[in-house]
Structures are given as C-alpha cells and as structure tokens.
Amino acid sequence: MKFKLRNILESKPLLLKIFLMLVIGQFSYAQEVGILKYDGGGDWYANPTAVPNLIRFCNENIRTNIDEKPDNIEPQSKELFSYPIVFLTGHGNVYFSDDAINNIRNYLISGGFLHISDNYGLDTYIRREMKKVFPEIEFVEIPFDHAIYHQSYDFDGLPKIHEHDKKPASGYGLFYEGRLICFYDYESDLSDGWEDEFVHNDPPEVRLKALQMGANIISYAFKN
C-alpha cells in the first residue's frame, strides 16, 4: 500500500499538491475554537469579547495560530468535532437535548475538550446537564499539581477574578478513562477576566492572570 501510494504521488504531482493542501488545511483548521450555543434560555452569548481576547493573547504569547473570530457551535451539530476545544459560559439555564447529549459525549470521548466558565448562576444547571452527558462520572476538584495549571504559565491555584459568593475559586474537572475532558472554573469567573478592560474595570494584573490561565487551558486542550 505504501509503495503504491508513493508511486501515485511521484507520478502525479497534482495529486501530491492536493494531498499536501488537505493535510495543511486540516492542521490549520485543528487550531480553531468554538463557543457552545446551548438551549434553555441562558445567555450563552455572555462576555462577547472574552474568547476573542483570549485567542489574541494566545496567538501573541504562546505561538498559537487561531482565528480571532470564534465560531458559535450548536451542541448537537456534527461541526462540533472540528474543534479541539469549545467554551461555554452564561448566567442561567442550560438545556441539552438528547441529540446534544449524545453528540457532546461522543465529542469529548473522541478527544474534544470543553471549558465551562461559571459567569454566576450557571452551576446548578450545568451540573445537571453534564450529569446527563456522563451519568457515570462526577466533577472532582483538580489538584494544583495537575498539568493544566502548569503549561506556559505556572499557577498554585485558580485565579479569583470576581467575588460572587466570596467562596474560593475552584477548578473542577470531568475525567474519562484518566483523561481530563472538561475543565469547569467555579467562583472564579475566568471569562470575565478575558473581557475588554472597560467592561468590568478589573486591574491589569487580574486580567493578566485570567488570560494566562485561559492560555494554559487552550494549550492543554491542544496537546491532549
């Protein structure tokens, strides 16, 4: 088979060019990210400048090459599988249909990654819906020696961006067969820290920590 493929490519330069274009195209597309457009009435579109700002930060600081305009992806869409990482945030209700549940499960089992950022008021709903996706596993708090906290930037704890209920910031995860498939920041509000500075008037050092932790999440997702 290898010999035949080599002969075909050597004898037909056009096929070789098309083959390389497809490979390069797949590699480039593999660095896109998406925002999950869920049902239920919650504001999935919250923090509109957050992910574009995070992408820009990653492109400038950790050598990614991500399109600065993320796509909005419906959880039941087959397009979900084109993205190595998707983001979910909001304040209110989240609802996944049966098709969405099956699709998200298959996506995450197949190598995809989901980052959930509680924008305050999301916790009850997202835990309920993710339990439908993975009834057999639970969210667990991720220890600070886990690799997601030590990519391009080292953290000894999840950055606390906004106070909310004045609880400590916690990073929870879903692990499937030993692999971290979902990172959930709770009482942290990382995605608020990625927003344009004027939106929340967070101090520059707070925004920087949020962006650095976000870059770690993207880096981890791309590598794993």
PDB file of C-alpha atoms in Angstrom, residues 9-222:
ATOM      1  CA  LEU A   9       2.250  10.693  -5.721  1.00  0.00           C
ATOM      2  CA  GLU A  10       5.560  10.604  -7.627  1.00  0.00           C
ATOM      3  CA  SER A  11       3.876  10.113 -10.973  1.00  0.00           C
ATOM      4  CA  LYS A  12       1.147  12.683 -10.429  1.00  0.00           C
ATOM      5  CA  PRO A  13       2.465  15.936  -8.932  1.00  0.00           C
ATOM      6  CA  LEU A  14      -1.045  17.397  -8.932  1.00  0.00           C
ATOM      7  CA  LEU A  15      -2.233  14.656  -6.584  1.00  0.00           C
ATOM      8  CA  LEU A  16       0.716  15.342  -4.306  1.00  0.00           C
ATOM      9  CA  LYS A  17      -0.124  19.047  -4.227  1.00  0.00           C
ATOM     10  CA  ILE A  18      -3.762  18.325  -3.395  1.00  0.00           C
ATOM     11  CA  PHE A  19      -2.702  15.815  -0.736  1.00  0.00           C
ATOM     12  CA  LEU A  20      -0.417  18.355   0.965  1.00  0.00           C
ATOM     13  CA  MET A  21      -3.065  21.070   0.776  1.00  0.00           C
ATOM     14  CA  LEU A  22      -5.542  18.786   2.536  1.00  0.00           C
ATOM     15  CA  VAL A  23      -3.059  17.885   5.261  1.00  0.00           C
ATOM     16  CA  ILE A  24      -2.065  21.505   5.844  1.00  0.00           C
ATOM     17  CA  GLY A  25      -5.691  22.574   5.760  1.00  0.00           C
ATOM     18  CA  GLN A  26      -6.634  20.010   8.397  1.00  0.00           C
ATOM     19  CA  PHE A  27      -3.752  21.102  10.618  1.00  0.00           C
ATOM     20  CA  SER A  28      -4.711  24.759  10.350  1.00  0.00           C
ATOM     21  CA  TYR A  29      -8.377  24.091  10.993  1.00  0.00           C
ATOM     22  CA  ALA A  30      -7.481  21.981  14.026  1.00  0.00           C
ATOM     23  CA  GLN A  31      -6.489  25.163  15.881  1.00  0.00           C
ATOM     24  CA  GLU A  32      -9.926  26.776  15.679  1.00  0.00           C
ATOM     25  CA  VAL A  33     -12.039  27.188  18.806  1.00  0.00           C
ATOM     26  CA  GLY A  34     -15.799  27.403  19.258  1.00  0.00           C
ATOM     27  CA  ILE A  35     -18.405  28.799  21.625  1.00  0.00           C
ATOM     28  CA  LEU A  36     -21.229  26.433  22.583  1.00  0.00           C
ATOM     29  CA  LYS A  37     -24.640  27.861  21.670  1.00  0.00           C
ATOM     30  CA  TYR A  38     -26.836  25.902  24.060  1.00  0.00           C
ATOM     31  CA  ASP A  39     -30.620  25.927  24.582  1.00  0.00           C
ATOM     32  CA  GLY A  40     -32.566  26.612  27.779  1.00  0.00           C
ATOM     33  CA  GLY A  41     -32.720  30.395  27.818  1.00  0.00           C
ATOM     34  CA  GLY A  42     -29.361  31.057  29.449  1.00  0.00           C
ATOM     35  CA  ASP A  43     -27.144  33.714  27.917  1.00  0.00           C
ATOM     36  CA  TRP A  44     -24.630  31.544  26.060  1.00  0.00           C
ATOM     37  CA  TYR A  45     -23.560  34.739  24.286  1.00  0.00           C
ATOM     38  CA  ALA A  46     -22.378  36.425  27.504  1.00  0.00           C
ATOM     39  CA  ASN A  47     -18.898  38.003  27.516  1.00  0.00           C
ATOM     40  CA  PRO A  48     -18.688  38.572  23.744  1.00  0.00           C
ATOM     41  CA  THR A  49     -15.145  39.990  23.851  1.00  0.00           C
ATOM     42  CA  ALA A  50     -13.784  37.283  26.158  1.00  0.00           C
ATOM     43  CA  VAL A  51     -12.808  34.425  23.839  1.00  0.00           C
ATOM     44  CA  PRO A  52     -11.564  36.717  21.014  1.00  0.00           C
ATOM     45  CA  ASN A  53      -9.310  38.475  23.554  1.00  0.00           C
ATOM     46  CA  LEU A  54      -8.062  35.139  24.867  1.00  0.00           C
ATOM     47  CA  ILE A  55      -7.323  33.961  21.329  1.00  0.00           C
ATOM     48  CA  ARG A  56      -5.389  37.151  20.613  1.00  0.00           C
ATOM     49  CA  PHE A  57      -3.404  36.704  23.822  1.00  0.00           C
ATOM     50  CA  CYS A  58      -2.572  33.096  22.904  1.00  0.00           C
ATOM     51  CA  ASN A  59      -1.513  33.992  19.372  1.00  0.00           C
ATOM     52  CA  GLU A  60       0.789  36.696  20.706  1.00  0.00           C
ATOM     53  CA  ASN A  61       2.232  34.813  23.677  1.00  0.00           C
ATOM     54  CA  ILE A  62       2.126  31.040  23.238  1.00  0.00           C
ATOM     55  CA  ARG A  63       2.557  30.798  19.459  1.00  0.00           C
ATOM     56  CA  THR A  64      -0.874  29.573  18.501  1.00  0.00           C
ATOM     57  CA  ASN A  65      -2.418  30.486  15.174  1.00  0.00           C
ATOM     58  CA  ILE A  66      -6.118  30.622  15.983  1.00  0.00           C
ATOM     59  CA  ASP A  67      -8.725  32.572  14.022  1.00  0.00           C
ATOM     60  CA  GLU A  68      -9.596  35.542  16.247  1.00  0.00           C
ATOM     61  CA  LYS A  69     -13.299  35.193  15.446  1.00  0.00           C
ATOM     62  CA  PRO A  70     -14.542  32.024  17.188  1.00  0.00           C
ATOM     63  CA  ASP A  71     -17.497  30.160  15.735  1.00  0.00           C
ATOM     64  CA  ASN A  72     -20.794  29.634  17.547  1.00  0.00           C
ATOM     65  CA  ILE A  73     -21.494  25.901  17.587  1.00  0.00           C
ATOM     66  CA  GLU A  74     -24.745  24.157  18.460  1.00  0.00           C
ATOM     67  CA  PRO A  75     -24.055  21.165  20.718  1.00  0.00           C
ATOM     68  CA  GLN A  76     -25.986  18.742  18.510  1.00  0.00           C
ATOM     69  CA  SER A  77     -24.094  19.785  15.358  1.00  0.00           C
ATOM     70  CA  LYS A  78     -21.625  17.462  13.639  1.00  0.00           C
ATOM     71  CA  GLU A  79     -19.413  20.551  13.226  1.00  0.00           C
ATOM     72  CA  LEU A  80     -18.573  20.237  16.924  1.00  0.00           C
ATOM     73  CA  PHE A  81     -15.989  17.596  16.036  1.00  0.00           C
ATOM     74  CA  SER A  82     -13.964  20.144  14.043  1.00  0.00           C
ATOM     75  CA  TYR A  83     -12.901  21.998  17.196  1.00  0.00           C
ATOM     76  CA  PRO A  84     -10.325  20.735  19.710  1.00  0.00           C
ATOM     77  CA  ILE A  85     -11.839  22.994  22.381  1.00  0.00           C
ATOM     78  CA  VAL A  86     -15.197  24.691  22.883  1.00  0.00           C
ATOM     79  CA  PHE A  87     -16.179  27.232  25.537  1.00  0.00           C
ATOM     80  CA  LEU A  88     -19.412  27.514  27.481  1.00  0.00           C
ATOM     81  CA  THR A  89     -20.451  30.349  29.784  1.00  0.00           C
ATOM     82  CA  GLY A  90     -23.555  32.186  30.958  1.00  0.00           C
ATOM     83  CA  HIS A  91     -25.664  33.037  33.985  1.00  0.00           C
ATOM     84  CA  GLY A  92     -28.835  30.989  33.668  1.00  0.00           C
ATOM     85  CA  ASN A  93     -30.479  27.820  32.489  1.00  0.00           C
ATOM     86  CA  VAL A  94     -28.709  25.318  30.257  1.00  0.00           C
ATOM     87  CA  TYR A  95     -30.555  22.557  28.432  1.00  0.00           C
ATOM     88  CA  PHE A  96     -29.124  19.794  26.241  1.00  0.00           C
ATOM     89  CA  SER A  97     -31.478  17.788  24.022  1.00  0.00           C
ATOM     90  CA  ASP A  98     -30.981  14.039  23.640  1.00  0.00           C
ATOM     91  CA  ASP A  99     -29.151  14.645  20.360  1.00  0.00           C
ATOM     92  CA  ALA A 100     -26.929  17.224  22.042  1.00  0.00           C
ATOM     93  CA  ILE A 101     -26.196  14.887  24.953  1.00  0.00           C
ATOM     94  CA  ASN A 102     -25.082  12.084  22.632  1.00  0.00           C
ATOM     95  CA  ASN A 103     -23.077  14.451  20.451  1.00  0.00           C
ATOM     96  CA  ILE A 104     -21.254  16.136  23.336  1.00  0.00           C
ATOM     97  CA  ARG A 105     -20.446  12.771  24.890  1.00  0.00           C
ATOM     98  CA  ASN A 106     -19.045  11.381  21.639  1.00  0.00           C
ATOM     99  CA  TYR A 107     -17.121  14.615  21.024  1.00  0.00           C
ATOM    100  CA  LEU A 108     -15.439  14.555  24.437  1.00  0.00           C
ATOM    101  CA  ILE A 109     -14.734  10.820  24.358  1.00  0.00           C
ATOM    102  CA  SER A 110     -13.216  11.217  20.886  1.00  0.00           C
ATOM    103  CA  GLY A 111     -10.659  13.778  22.057  1.00  0.00           C
ATOM    104  CA  GLY A 112     -12.552  17.070  22.298  1.00  0.00           C
ATOM    105  CA  PHE A 113     -12.332  19.407  25.275  1.00  0.00           C
ATOM    106  CA  LEU A 114     -14.923  21.607  26.992  1.00  0.00           C
ATOM    107  CA  HIS A 115     -14.150  24.632  29.155  1.00  0.00           C
ATOM    108  CA  ILE A 116     -17.076  25.845  31.281  1.00  0.00           C
ATOM    109  CA  SER A 117     -16.800  29.234  32.989  1.00  0.00           C
ATOM    110  CA  ASP A 118     -19.460  29.952  35.597  1.00  0.00           C
ATOM    111  CA  ASN A 119     -20.497  33.535  34.991  1.00  0.00           C
ATOM    112  CA  TYR A 120     -22.549  33.325  38.212  1.00  0.00           C
ATOM    113  CA  GLY A 121     -25.813  31.419  38.374  1.00  0.00           C
ATOM    114  CA  LEU A 122     -24.749  28.644  35.996  1.00  0.00           C
ATOM    115  CA  ASP A 123     -23.681  25.990  38.490  1.00  0.00           C
ATOM    116  CA  THR A 124     -26.976  24.206  39.216  1.00  0.00           C
ATOM    117  CA  TYR A 125     -27.896  23.923  35.550  1.00  0.00           C
ATOM    118  CA  ILE A 126     -24.558  22.919  34.089  1.00  0.00           C
ATOM    119  CA  ARG A 127     -24.010  20.213  36.695  1.00  0.00           C
ATOM    120  CA  ARG A 128     -27.470  18.806  35.924  1.00  0.00           C
ATOM    121  CA  GLU A 129     -26.888  18.764  32.160  1.00  0.00           C
ATOM    122  CA  MET A 130     -23.340  17.398  32.303  1.00  0.00           C
ATOM    123  CA  LYS A 131     -24.648  14.597  34.519  1.00  0.00           C
ATOM    124  CA  LYS A 132     -26.914  13.653  31.629  1.00  0.00           C
ATOM    125  CA  VAL A 133     -23.901  13.564  29.320  1.00  0.00           C
ATOM    126  CA  PHE A 134     -21.777  11.491  31.725  1.00  0.00           C
ATOM    127  CA  PRO A 135     -24.026   9.823  34.314  1.00  0.00           C
ATOM    128  CA  GLU A 136     -21.188   7.531  35.364  1.00  0.00           C
ATOM    129  CA  ILE A 137     -18.663  10.199  36.427  1.00  0.00           C
ATOM    130  CA  GLU A 138     -18.641  13.200  38.757  1.00  0.00           C
ATOM    131  CA  PHE A 139     -16.947  16.582  38.757  1.00  0.00           C
ATOM    132  CA  VAL A 140     -13.878  16.458  41.003  1.00  0.00           C
ATOM    133  CA  GLU A 141     -11.678  19.302  42.160  1.00  0.00           C
ATOM    134  CA  ILE A 142      -8.457  19.289  40.165  1.00  0.00           C
ATOM    135  CA  PRO A 143      -5.269  19.273  42.262  1.00  0.00           C
ATOM    136  CA  PHE A 144      -2.919  22.178  41.685  1.00  0.00           C
ATOM    137  CA  ASP A 145      -0.106  19.883  40.550  1.00  0.00           C
ATOM    138  CA  HIS A 146      -2.175  18.870  37.501  1.00  0.00           C
ATOM    139  CA  ALA A 147      -0.637  19.767  34.137  1.00  0.00           C
ATOM    140  CA  ILE A 148      -3.432  22.210  33.225  1.00  0.00           C
ATOM    141  CA  TYR A 149      -2.054  24.589  35.867  1.00  0.00           C
ATOM    142  CA  HIS A 150       1.489  24.254  34.529  1.00  0.00           C
ATOM    143  CA  GLN A 151       1.571  24.851  30.796  1.00  0.00           C
ATOM    144  CA  SER A 152       3.116  28.109  29.579  1.00  0.00           C
ATOM    145  CA  TYR A 153       2.319  29.642  32.978  1.00  0.00           C
ATOM    146  CA  ASP A 154       2.582  28.171  36.465  1.00  0.00           C
ATOM    147  CA  PHE A 155      -0.260  28.556  38.950  1.00  0.00           C
ATOM    148  CA  ASP A 156      -0.556  27.294  42.510  1.00  0.00           C
ATOM    149  CA  GLY A 157      -4.287  27.957  42.488  1.00  0.00           C
ATOM    150  CA  LEU A 158      -7.089  29.094  40.205  1.00  0.00           C
ATOM    151  CA  PRO A 159      -7.148  32.911  39.848  1.00  0.00           C
ATOM    152  CA  LYS A 160     -10.018  34.655  41.624  1.00  0.00           C
ATOM    153  CA  ILE A 161     -11.393  37.264  39.204  1.00  0.00           C
ATOM    154  CA  HIS A 162     -14.745  38.265  40.747  1.00  0.00           C
ATOM    155  CA  GLU A 163     -16.105  37.747  44.249  1.00  0.00           C
ATOM    156  CA  HIS A 164     -19.591  36.345  43.617  1.00  0.00           C
ATOM    157  CA  ASP A 165     -20.382  34.434  46.848  1.00  0.00           C
ATOM    158  CA  LYS A 166     -16.938  35.170  48.322  1.00  0.00           C
ATOM    159  CA  LYS A 167     -16.028  31.487  48.077  1.00  0.00           C
ATOM    160  CA  PRO A 168     -12.546  30.426  46.960  1.00  0.00           C
ATOM    161  CA  ALA A 169     -12.051  29.895  43.256  1.00  0.00           C
ATOM    162  CA  SER A 170     -12.187  26.203  42.333  1.00  0.00           C
ATOM    163  CA  GLY A 171     -11.293  24.289  39.219  1.00  0.00           C
ATOM    164  CA  TYR A 172     -13.377  21.154  38.700  1.00  0.00           C
ATOM    165  CA  GLY A 173     -12.914  18.516  36.063  1.00  0.00           C
ATOM    166  CA  LEU A 174     -14.506  15.527  34.427  1.00  0.00           C
ATOM    167  CA  PHE A 175     -12.052  12.691  33.863  1.00  0.00           C
ATOM    168  CA  TYR A 176     -12.915   9.953  31.386  1.00  0.00           C
ATOM    169  CA  GLU A 177     -10.646   6.906  31.444  1.00  0.00           C
ATOM    170  CA  GLY A 178      -7.967   9.033  33.095  1.00  0.00           C
ATOM    171  CA  ARG A 179      -8.124  11.947  30.630  1.00  0.00           C
ATOM    172  CA  LEU A 180      -9.349  15.394  31.632  1.00  0.00           C
ATOM    173  CA  ILE A 181     -12.127  16.159  29.131  1.00  0.00           C
ATOM    174  CA  CYS A 182     -13.829  19.129  30.797  1.00  0.00           C
ATOM    175  CA  PHE A 183     -12.481  21.978  32.935  1.00  0.00           C
ATOM    176  CA  TYR A 184     -15.015  23.954  34.968  1.00  0.00           C
ATOM    177  CA  ASP A 185     -13.990  27.168  36.709  1.00  0.00           C
ATOM    178  CA  TYR A 186     -16.306  27.953  39.619  1.00  0.00           C
ATOM    179  CA  GLU A 187     -16.326  31.086  41.796  1.00  0.00           C
ATOM    180  CA  SER A 188     -13.521  32.366  39.593  1.00  0.00           C
ATOM    181  CA  ASP A 189     -15.174  33.852  36.506  1.00  0.00           C
ATOM    182  CA  LEU A 190     -12.163  33.471  34.242  1.00  0.00           C
ATOM    183  CA  SER A 191     -14.109  34.552  31.179  1.00  0.00           C
ATOM    184  CA  ASP A 192     -14.975  37.904  32.792  1.00  0.00           C
ATOM    185  CA  GLY A 193     -11.251  38.441  33.177  1.00  0.00           C
ATOM    186  CA  TRP A 194     -10.779  37.983  29.437  1.00  0.00           C
ATOM    187  CA  GLU A 195     -13.266  40.718  28.557  1.00  0.00           C
ATOM    188  CA  ASP A 196     -12.256  44.170  27.308  1.00  0.00           C
ATOM    189  CA  GLU A 197     -10.823  46.193  30.182  1.00  0.00           C
ATOM    190  CA  PHE A 198     -13.627  48.776  30.263  1.00  0.00           C
ATOM    191  CA  VAL A 199     -16.342  46.120  30.711  1.00  0.00           C
ATOM    192  CA  HIS A 200     -15.534  45.247  34.330  1.00  0.00           C
ATOM    193  CA  ASN A 201     -12.628  47.622  35.111  1.00  0.00           C
ATOM    194  CA  ASP A 202     -10.581  44.778  36.539  1.00  0.00           C
ATOM    195  CA  PRO A 203      -6.980  45.677  37.447  1.00  0.00           C
ATOM    196  CA  PRO A 204      -4.419  44.812  34.730  1.00  0.00           C
ATOM    197  CA  GLU A 205      -2.716  42.211  36.936  1.00  0.00           C
ATOM    198  CA  VAL A 206      -6.044  40.413  37.491  1.00  0.00           C
ATOM    199  CA  ARG A 207      -6.850  40.375  33.779  1.00  0.00           C
ATOM    200  CA  LEU A 208      -3.352  39.096  33.034  1.00  0.00           C
ATOM    201  CA  LYS A 209      -3.748  36.166  35.412  1.00  0.00           C
ATOM    202  CA  ALA A 210      -7.113  35.307  33.835  1.00  0.00           C
ATOM    203  CA  LEU A 211      -5.631  35.390  30.333  1.00  0.00           C
ATOM    204  CA  GLN A 212      -2.613  33.329  31.367  1.00  0.00           C
ATOM    205  CA  MET A 213      -4.816  30.650  32.936  1.00  0.00           C
ATOM    206  CA  GLY A 214      -7.001  30.692  29.834  1.00  0.00           C
ATOM    207  CA  ALA A 215      -3.901  30.213  27.698  1.00  0.00           C
ATOM    208  CA  ASN A 216      -2.966  27.212  29.843  1.00  0.00           C
ATOM    209  CA  ILE A 217      -6.399  25.703  29.208  1.00  0.00           C
ATOM    210  CA  ILE A 218      -6.098  26.162  25.442  1.00  0.00           C
ATOM    211  CA  SER A 219      -2.550  24.812  25.433  1.00  0.00           C
ATOM    212  CA  TYR A 220      -3.588  21.761  27.446  1.00  0.00           C
ATOM    213  CA  ALA A 221      -6.565  21.087  25.176  1.00  0.00           C
ATOM    214  CA  PHE A 222      -4.435  21.282  22.033  1.00  0.00           C
TER     215      PHE A 222
END
